[in-house]
Structure formats: structure tokens, C-alpha cells
PDB file of C-alpha atoms in Angstrom:
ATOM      1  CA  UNK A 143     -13.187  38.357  -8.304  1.00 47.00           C
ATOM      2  CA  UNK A 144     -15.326  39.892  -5.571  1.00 48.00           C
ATOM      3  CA  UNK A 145     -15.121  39.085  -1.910  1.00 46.00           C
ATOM      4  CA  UNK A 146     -18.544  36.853  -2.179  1.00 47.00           C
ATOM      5  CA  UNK A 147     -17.230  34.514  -5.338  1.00 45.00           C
ATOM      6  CA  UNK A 148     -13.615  34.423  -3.637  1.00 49.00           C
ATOM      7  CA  UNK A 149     -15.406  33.203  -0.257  1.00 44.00           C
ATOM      8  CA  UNK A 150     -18.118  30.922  -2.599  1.00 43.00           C
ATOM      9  CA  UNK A 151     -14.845  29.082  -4.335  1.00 43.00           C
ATOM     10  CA  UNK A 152     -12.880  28.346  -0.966  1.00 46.00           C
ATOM     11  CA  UNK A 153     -16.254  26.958   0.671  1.00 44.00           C
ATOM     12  CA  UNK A 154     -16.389  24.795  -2.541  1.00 50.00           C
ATOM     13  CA  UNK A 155     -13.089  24.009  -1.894  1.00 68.00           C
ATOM     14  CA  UNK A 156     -13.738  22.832   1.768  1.00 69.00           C
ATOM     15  CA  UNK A 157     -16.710  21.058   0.617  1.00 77.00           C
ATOM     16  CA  UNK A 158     -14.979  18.950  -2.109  1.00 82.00           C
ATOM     17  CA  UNK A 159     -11.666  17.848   0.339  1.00 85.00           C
ATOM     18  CA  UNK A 160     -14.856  16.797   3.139  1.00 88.00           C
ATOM     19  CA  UNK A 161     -16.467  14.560   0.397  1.00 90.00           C
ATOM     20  CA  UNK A 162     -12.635  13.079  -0.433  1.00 91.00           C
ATOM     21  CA  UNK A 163     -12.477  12.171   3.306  1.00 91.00           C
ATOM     22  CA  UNK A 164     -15.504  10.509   3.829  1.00 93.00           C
ATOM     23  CA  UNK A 165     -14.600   8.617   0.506  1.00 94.00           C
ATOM     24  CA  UNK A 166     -11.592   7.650   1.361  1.00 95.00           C
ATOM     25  CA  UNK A 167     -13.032   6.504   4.590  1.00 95.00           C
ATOM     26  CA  UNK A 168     -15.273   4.690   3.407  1.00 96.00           C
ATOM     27  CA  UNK A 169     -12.538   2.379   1.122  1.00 96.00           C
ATOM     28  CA  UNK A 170     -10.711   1.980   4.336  1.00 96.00           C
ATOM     29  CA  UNK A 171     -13.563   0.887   6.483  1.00 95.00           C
ATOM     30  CA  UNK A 172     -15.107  -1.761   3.599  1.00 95.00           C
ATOM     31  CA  UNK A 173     -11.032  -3.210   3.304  1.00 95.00           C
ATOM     32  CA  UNK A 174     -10.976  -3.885   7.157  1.00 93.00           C
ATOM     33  CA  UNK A 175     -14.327  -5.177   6.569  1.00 93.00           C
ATOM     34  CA  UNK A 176     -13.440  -7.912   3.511  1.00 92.00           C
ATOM     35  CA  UNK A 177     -10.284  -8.776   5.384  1.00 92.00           C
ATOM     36  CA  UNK A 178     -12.257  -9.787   8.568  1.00 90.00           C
ATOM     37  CA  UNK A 179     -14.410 -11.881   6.432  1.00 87.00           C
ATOM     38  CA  UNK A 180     -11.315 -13.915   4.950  1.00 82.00           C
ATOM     39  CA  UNK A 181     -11.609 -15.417   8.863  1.00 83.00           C
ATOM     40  CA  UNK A 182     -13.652 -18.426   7.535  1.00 80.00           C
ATOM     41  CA  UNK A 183     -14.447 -21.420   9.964  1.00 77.00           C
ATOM     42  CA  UNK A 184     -13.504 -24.780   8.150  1.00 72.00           C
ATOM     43  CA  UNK A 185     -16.502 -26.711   7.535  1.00 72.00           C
ATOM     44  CA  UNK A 186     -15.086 -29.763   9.209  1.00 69.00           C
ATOM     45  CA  UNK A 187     -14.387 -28.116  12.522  1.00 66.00           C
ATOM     46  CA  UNK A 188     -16.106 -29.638  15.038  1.00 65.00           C
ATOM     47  CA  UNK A 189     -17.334 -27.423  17.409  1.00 66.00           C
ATOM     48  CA  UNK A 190     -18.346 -29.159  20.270  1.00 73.00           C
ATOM     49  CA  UNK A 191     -15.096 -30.804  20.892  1.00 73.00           C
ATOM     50  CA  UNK A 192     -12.710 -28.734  22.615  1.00 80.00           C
ATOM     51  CA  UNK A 193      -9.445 -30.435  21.261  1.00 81.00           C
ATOM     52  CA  UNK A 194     -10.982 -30.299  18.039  1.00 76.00           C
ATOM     53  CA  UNK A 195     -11.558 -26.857  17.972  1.00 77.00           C
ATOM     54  CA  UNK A 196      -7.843 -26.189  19.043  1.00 83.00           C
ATOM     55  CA  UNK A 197      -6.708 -28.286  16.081  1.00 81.00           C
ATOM     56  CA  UNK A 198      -8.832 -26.100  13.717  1.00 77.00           C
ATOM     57  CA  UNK A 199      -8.113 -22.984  14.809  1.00 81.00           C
ATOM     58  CA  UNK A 200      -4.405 -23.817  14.838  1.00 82.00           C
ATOM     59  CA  UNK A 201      -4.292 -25.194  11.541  1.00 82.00           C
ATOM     60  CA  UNK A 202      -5.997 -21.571  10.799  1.00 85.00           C
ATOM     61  CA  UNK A 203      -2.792 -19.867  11.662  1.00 90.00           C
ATOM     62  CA  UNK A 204      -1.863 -18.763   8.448  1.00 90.00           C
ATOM     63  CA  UNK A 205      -5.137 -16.885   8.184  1.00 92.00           C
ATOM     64  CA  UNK A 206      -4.861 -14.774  11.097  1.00 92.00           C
ATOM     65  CA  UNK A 207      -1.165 -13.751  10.337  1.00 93.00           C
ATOM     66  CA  UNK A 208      -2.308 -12.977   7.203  1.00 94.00           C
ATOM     67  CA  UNK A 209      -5.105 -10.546   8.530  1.00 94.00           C
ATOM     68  CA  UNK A 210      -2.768  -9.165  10.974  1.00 94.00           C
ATOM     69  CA  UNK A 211      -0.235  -8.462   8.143  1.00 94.00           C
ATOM     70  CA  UNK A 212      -2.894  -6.814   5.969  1.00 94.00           C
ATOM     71  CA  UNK A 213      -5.189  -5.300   8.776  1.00 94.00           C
ATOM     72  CA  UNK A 214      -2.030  -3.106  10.170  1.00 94.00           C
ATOM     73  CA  UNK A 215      -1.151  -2.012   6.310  1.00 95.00           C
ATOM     74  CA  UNK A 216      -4.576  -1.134   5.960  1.00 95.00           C
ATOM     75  CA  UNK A 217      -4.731   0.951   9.835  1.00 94.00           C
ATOM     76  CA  UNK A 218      -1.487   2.837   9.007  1.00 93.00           C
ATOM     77  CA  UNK A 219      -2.099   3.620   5.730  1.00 94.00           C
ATOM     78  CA  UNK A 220      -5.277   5.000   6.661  1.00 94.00           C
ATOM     79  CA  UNK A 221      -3.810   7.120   9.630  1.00 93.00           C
ATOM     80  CA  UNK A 222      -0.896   8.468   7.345  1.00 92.00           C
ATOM     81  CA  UNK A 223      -3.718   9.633   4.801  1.00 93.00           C
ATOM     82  CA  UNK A 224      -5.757  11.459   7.558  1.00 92.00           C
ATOM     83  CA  UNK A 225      -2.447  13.426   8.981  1.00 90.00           C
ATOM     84  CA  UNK A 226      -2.289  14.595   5.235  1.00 91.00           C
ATOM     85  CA  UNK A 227      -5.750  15.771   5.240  1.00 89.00           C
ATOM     86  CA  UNK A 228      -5.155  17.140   8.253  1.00 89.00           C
ATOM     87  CA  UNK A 229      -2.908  19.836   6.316  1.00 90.00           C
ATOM     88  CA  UNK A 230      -4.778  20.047   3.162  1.00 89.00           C
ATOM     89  CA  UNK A 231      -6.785  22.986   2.449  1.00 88.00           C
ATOM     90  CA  UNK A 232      -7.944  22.435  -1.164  1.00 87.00           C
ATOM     91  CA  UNK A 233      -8.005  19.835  -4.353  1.00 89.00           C
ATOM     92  CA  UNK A 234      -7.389  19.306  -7.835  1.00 88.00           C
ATOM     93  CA  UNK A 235      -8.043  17.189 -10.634  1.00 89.00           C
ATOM     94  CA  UNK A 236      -4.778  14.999 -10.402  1.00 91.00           C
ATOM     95  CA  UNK A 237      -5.055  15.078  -6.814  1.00 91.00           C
ATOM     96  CA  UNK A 238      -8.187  13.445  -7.047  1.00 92.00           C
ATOM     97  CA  UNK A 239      -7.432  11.240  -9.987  1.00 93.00           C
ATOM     98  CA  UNK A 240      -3.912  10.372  -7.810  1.00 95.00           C
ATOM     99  CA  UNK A 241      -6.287   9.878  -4.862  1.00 95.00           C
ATOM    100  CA  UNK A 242      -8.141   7.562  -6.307  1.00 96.00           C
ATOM    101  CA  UNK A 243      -5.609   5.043  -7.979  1.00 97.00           C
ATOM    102  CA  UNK A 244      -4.667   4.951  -4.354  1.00 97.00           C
ATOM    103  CA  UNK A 245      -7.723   3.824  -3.106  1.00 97.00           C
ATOM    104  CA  UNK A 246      -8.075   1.307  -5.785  1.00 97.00           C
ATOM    105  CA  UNK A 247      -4.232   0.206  -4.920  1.00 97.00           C
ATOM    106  CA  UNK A 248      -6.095  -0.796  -0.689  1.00 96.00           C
ATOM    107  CA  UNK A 249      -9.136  -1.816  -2.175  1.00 96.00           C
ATOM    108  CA  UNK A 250      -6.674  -4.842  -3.778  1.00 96.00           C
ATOM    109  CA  UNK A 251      -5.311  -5.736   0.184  1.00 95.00           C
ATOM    110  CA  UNK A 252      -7.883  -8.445   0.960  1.00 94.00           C
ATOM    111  CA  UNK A 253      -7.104  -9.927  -1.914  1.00 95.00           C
ATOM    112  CA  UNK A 254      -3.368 -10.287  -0.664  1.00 94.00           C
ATOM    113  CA  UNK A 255      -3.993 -11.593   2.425  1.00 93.00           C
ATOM    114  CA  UNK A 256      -6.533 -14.325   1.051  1.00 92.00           C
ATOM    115  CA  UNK A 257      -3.247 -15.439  -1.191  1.00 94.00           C
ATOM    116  CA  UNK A 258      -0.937 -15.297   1.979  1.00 94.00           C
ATOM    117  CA  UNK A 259      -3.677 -17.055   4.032  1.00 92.00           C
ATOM    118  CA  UNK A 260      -3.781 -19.829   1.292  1.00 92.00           C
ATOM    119  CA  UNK A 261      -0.519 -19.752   0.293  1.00 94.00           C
ATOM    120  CA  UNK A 262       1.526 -19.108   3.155  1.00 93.00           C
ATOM    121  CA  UNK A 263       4.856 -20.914   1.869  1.00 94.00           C
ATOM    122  CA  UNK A 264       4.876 -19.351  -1.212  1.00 95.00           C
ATOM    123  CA  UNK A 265       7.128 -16.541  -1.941  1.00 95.00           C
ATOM    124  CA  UNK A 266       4.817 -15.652  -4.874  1.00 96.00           C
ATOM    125  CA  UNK A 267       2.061 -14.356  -2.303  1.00 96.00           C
ATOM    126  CA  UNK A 268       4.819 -12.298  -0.423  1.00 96.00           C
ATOM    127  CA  UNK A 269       6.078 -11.172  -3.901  1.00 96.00           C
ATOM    128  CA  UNK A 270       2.443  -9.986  -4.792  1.00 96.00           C
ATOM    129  CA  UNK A 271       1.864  -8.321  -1.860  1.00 96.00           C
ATOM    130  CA  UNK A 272       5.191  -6.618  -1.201  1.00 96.00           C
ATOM    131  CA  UNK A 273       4.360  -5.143  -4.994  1.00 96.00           C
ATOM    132  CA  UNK A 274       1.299  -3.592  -3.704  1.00 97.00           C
ATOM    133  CA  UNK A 275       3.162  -2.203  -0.922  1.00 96.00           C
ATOM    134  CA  UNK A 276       6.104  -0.556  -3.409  1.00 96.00           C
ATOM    135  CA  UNK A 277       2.645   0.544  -5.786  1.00 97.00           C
ATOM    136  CA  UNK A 278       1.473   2.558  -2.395  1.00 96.00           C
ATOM    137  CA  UNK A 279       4.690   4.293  -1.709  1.00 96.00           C
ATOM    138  CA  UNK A 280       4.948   4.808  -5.280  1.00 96.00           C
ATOM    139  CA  UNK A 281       1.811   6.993  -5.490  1.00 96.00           C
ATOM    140  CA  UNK A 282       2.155   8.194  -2.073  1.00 95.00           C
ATOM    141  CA  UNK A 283       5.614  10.166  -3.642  1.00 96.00           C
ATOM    142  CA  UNK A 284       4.222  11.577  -6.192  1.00 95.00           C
ATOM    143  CA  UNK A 285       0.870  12.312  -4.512  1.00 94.00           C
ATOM    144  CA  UNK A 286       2.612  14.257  -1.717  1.00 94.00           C
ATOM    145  CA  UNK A 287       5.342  15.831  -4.073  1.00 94.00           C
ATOM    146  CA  UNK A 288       2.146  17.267  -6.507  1.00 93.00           C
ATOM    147  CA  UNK A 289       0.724  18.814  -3.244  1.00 92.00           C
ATOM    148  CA  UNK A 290       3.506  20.579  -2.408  1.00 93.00           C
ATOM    149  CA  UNK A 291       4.325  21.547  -5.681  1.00 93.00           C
ATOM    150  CA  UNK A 292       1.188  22.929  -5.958  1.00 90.00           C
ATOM    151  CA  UNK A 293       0.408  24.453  -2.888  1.00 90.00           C
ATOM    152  CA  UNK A 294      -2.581  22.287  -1.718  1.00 90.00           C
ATOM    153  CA  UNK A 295      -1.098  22.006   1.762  1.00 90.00           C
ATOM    154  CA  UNK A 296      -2.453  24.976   4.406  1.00 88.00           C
ATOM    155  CA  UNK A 297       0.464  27.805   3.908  1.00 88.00           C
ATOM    156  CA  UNK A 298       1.815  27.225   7.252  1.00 87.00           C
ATOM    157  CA  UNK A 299       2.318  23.690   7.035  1.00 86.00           C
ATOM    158  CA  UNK A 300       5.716  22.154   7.525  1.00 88.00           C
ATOM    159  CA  UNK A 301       7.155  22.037   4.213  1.00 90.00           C
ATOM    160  CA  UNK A 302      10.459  20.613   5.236  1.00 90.00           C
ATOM    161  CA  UNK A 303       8.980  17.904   7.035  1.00 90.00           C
ATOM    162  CA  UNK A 304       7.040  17.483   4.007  1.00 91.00           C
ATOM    163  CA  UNK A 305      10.298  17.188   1.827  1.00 92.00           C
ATOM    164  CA  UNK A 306      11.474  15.037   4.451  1.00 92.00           C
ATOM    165  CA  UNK A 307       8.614  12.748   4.158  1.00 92.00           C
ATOM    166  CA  UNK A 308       9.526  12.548   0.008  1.00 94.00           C
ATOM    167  CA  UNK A 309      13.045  11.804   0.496  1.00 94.00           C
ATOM    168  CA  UNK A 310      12.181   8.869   3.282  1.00 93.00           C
ATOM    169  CA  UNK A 311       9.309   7.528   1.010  1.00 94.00           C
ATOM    170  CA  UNK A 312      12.290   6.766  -1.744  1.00 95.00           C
ATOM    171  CA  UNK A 313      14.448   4.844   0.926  1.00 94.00           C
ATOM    172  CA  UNK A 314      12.051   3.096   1.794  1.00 94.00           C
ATOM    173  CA  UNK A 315      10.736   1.776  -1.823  1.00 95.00           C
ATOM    174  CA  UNK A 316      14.252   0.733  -2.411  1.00 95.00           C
ATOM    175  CA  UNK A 317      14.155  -1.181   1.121  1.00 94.00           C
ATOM    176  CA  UNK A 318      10.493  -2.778  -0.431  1.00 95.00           C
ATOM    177  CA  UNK A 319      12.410  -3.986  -3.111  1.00 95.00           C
ATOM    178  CA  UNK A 320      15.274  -5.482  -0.592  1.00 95.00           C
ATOM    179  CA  UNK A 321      12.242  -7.257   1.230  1.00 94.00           C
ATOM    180  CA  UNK A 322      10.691  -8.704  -1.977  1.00 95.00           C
ATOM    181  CA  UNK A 323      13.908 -10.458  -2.939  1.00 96.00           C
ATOM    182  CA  UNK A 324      14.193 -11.593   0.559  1.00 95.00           C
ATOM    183  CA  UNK A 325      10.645 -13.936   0.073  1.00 93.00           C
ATOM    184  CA  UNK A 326      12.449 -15.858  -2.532  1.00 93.00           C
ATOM    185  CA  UNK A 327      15.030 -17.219   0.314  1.00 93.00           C
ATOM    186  CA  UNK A 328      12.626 -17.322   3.413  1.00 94.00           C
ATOM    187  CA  UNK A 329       8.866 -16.908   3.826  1.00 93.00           C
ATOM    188  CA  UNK A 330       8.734 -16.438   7.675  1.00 93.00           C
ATOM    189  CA  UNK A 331      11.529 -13.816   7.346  1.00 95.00           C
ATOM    190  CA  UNK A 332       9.423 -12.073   4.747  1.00 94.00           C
ATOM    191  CA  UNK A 333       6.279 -12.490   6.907  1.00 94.00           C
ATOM    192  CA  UNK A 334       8.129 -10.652   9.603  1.00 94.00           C
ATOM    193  CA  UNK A 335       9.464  -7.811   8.103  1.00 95.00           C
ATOM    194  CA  UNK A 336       6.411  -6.795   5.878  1.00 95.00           C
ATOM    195  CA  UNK A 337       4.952  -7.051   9.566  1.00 94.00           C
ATOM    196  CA  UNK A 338       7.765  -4.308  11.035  1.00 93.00           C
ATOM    197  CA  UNK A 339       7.557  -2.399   7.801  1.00 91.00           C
ATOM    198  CA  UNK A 340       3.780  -1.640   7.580  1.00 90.00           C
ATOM    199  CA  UNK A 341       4.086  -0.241  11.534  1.00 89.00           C
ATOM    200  CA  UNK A 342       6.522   2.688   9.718  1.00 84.00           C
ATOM    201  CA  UNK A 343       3.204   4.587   8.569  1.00 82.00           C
ATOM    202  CA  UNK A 344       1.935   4.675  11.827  1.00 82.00           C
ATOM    203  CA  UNK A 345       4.381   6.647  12.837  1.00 80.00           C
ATOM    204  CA  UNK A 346       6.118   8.573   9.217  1.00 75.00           C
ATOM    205  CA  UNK A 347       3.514  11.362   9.127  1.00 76.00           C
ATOM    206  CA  UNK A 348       2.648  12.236  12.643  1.00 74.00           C
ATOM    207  CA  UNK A 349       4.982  14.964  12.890  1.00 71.00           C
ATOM    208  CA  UNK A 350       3.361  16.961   9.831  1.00 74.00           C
ATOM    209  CA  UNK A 351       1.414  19.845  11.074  1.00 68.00           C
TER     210      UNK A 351
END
């Protein structure tokens, strides 16, 4: 291959792992977007009395901890996603077809929080979404794993930190399943540590570099 088609191919390259970001930004930014729209006003809230108003909004509760649950799995899913990028330097099919059962996997969060919003009390909506939360780590192992395997990642990335990230990511689905058992028994205790759990990918992939 000459000089010209080996430079042609890696700009290809480059130009098809730009199109996956914007992409996959764009999934992230229309999830945020649904959940904010599960914030419905009741219809019988009156707004012109102040007490009123109170009583509504409180009686909304379940709602907002619902968005906040789903809204910070949503943020650090999508900041764990762009530290990968960030040490990407090419694509390939199952990458791609990996990426987007991902995507498809967020896509289904607003969905979960309307049936914790609803349902608050029932372990069922805890059960659902802590199953979408195992389904992300799930493809999140192998997704990683296939791009280290092989060699997407920039040649001087981390690759221990990478294997690191592996290793934690299969902790951490058996510690999912701990927490889905848990909803059965008590769904404020479930609320709570879905909360503490979806903070971990804030934080799981900012040492890759």
C-alpha cells in the first residue's frame, strides 16, 4: 500500500470514529431530553395558590428522584464513553454494531424512570431498571475487552488500566445483581444505592489516557 492510500485509510478512519461521536452524542443529548419531559405538571395543580402548589409539587416527589436517578446514569455513562473515545484511534464492524446495542440499551432510560416515577413502591420498577444497568456493564465488558483485543485503542494508551477497568466492570455486575435482590426487601434502600452506584462512572474511566 503506498504512502497516499495508507494516509487515505487512517483519515477514513478518523472520519468514521468523529461520525460515532457525534452519534453517540446525539442519543445522549435526546435521553436527557425525554427524561426532562417525564417532569409533567398535574392537571389539577392549582397554580395560583401557593399552598397548593407546595402540595403538588410534593406529591411529585417520586418524579424528580426518578429523573435524578436516571439523569446521573445517563451523565456518567456519557462521560465514561467520551474518556474511551478519548483513546480510540480507529473502528470496526463489531465495534460499531457493539456501539450501537449500547445506545439502544440508554435510549430505554426514560422509560425506567417514567416506571420509577409511577411506580415508586414497586420493586418491579427497581428490578427493571437495575437490569438495564447490569445490560450496560454487560456490553461495556465486552465492548472494552474487543478494543483491546483488537488494538483500536491509540498504541500508547494505558492498557493495564484498561484491564483494570475489565476486571472492575465484573465486580461490579455481580454487586448489580446484589442491588437487584435488595429492591425485593426495601425500595428506598434500592433507590439509594442505584443513586451511589451510577456516580461510579463518573469517576471509573478518568484515569485512562
Amino acid at each position: 500500500m503506498s504512502e497516499k492510500q495508507r494516509r487515505t485509510a487512517t483519515e477514513y478512519t478518523h472520519q468514521d470514529l468523529e461520525r460515532v461521536k457525534m452519534f453517540s452524542d446525539a442519543v445522549f443529548a435526546i435521553a436527557l431530553t425525554l427524561l426532562v419531559l417525564e417532569l409533567k405538571i398535574p392537571d389539577d395543580m392549582h397554580l395560583n395558590d401557593s399552598s397548593a402548589m407546595w402540595k403538588g409539587l410534593h406529591e411529585m416527589m417520586p418524579q424528580f428522584k426518578a429523573f435524578l436517578l436516571s439523569a446521573v446514569l445517563v451523565g456518567g455513562n456519557w462521560i465514561s464513553l467520551m474518556n474511551l473515545h478519548r483513546i480510540m484511534v480507529k473502528v470496526d464492524f463489531f465495534f460499531l454494531a457493539d456501539l450501537v446495542l449500547y445506545l439502544v440499551i440508554i435510549s430505554l432510560i426514560p422509560f425506567c424512570c417514567e416506571l420509577i416515577g409511577k411506580y415508586p413502591e414497586n420493586p418491579v420498577s427497581f428490578i427493571i431498571f437495575g437490569g438495564l444497568c447490569e445490560l450496560l456493564v454487560i456490553n461495556a465488558y465486552f465492548f472494552i475487552r474487543h478494543c483491546r483485543l483488537k488494538h483500536l485503542f491509540h498504541p500508547e494508551a494505558d492498557l493495564q488500566e484498561v484491564q483494570f477497568l475489565e476486571k472492575s466492570l465484573i465486580v461490579v455486575s455481580i454487586l448489580l445483581a446484589v442491588m437487584i435482590w435488595i429492591a425485593f426487601y426495601s425500595t428506598n434502600l434500592s433507590f439509594f444505592l442505584f443513586l451511589v452506584y451510577n456516580l461510579i462512572p463518573f469517576f471509573v474511566t478518568r484515569k485512562l489516557k
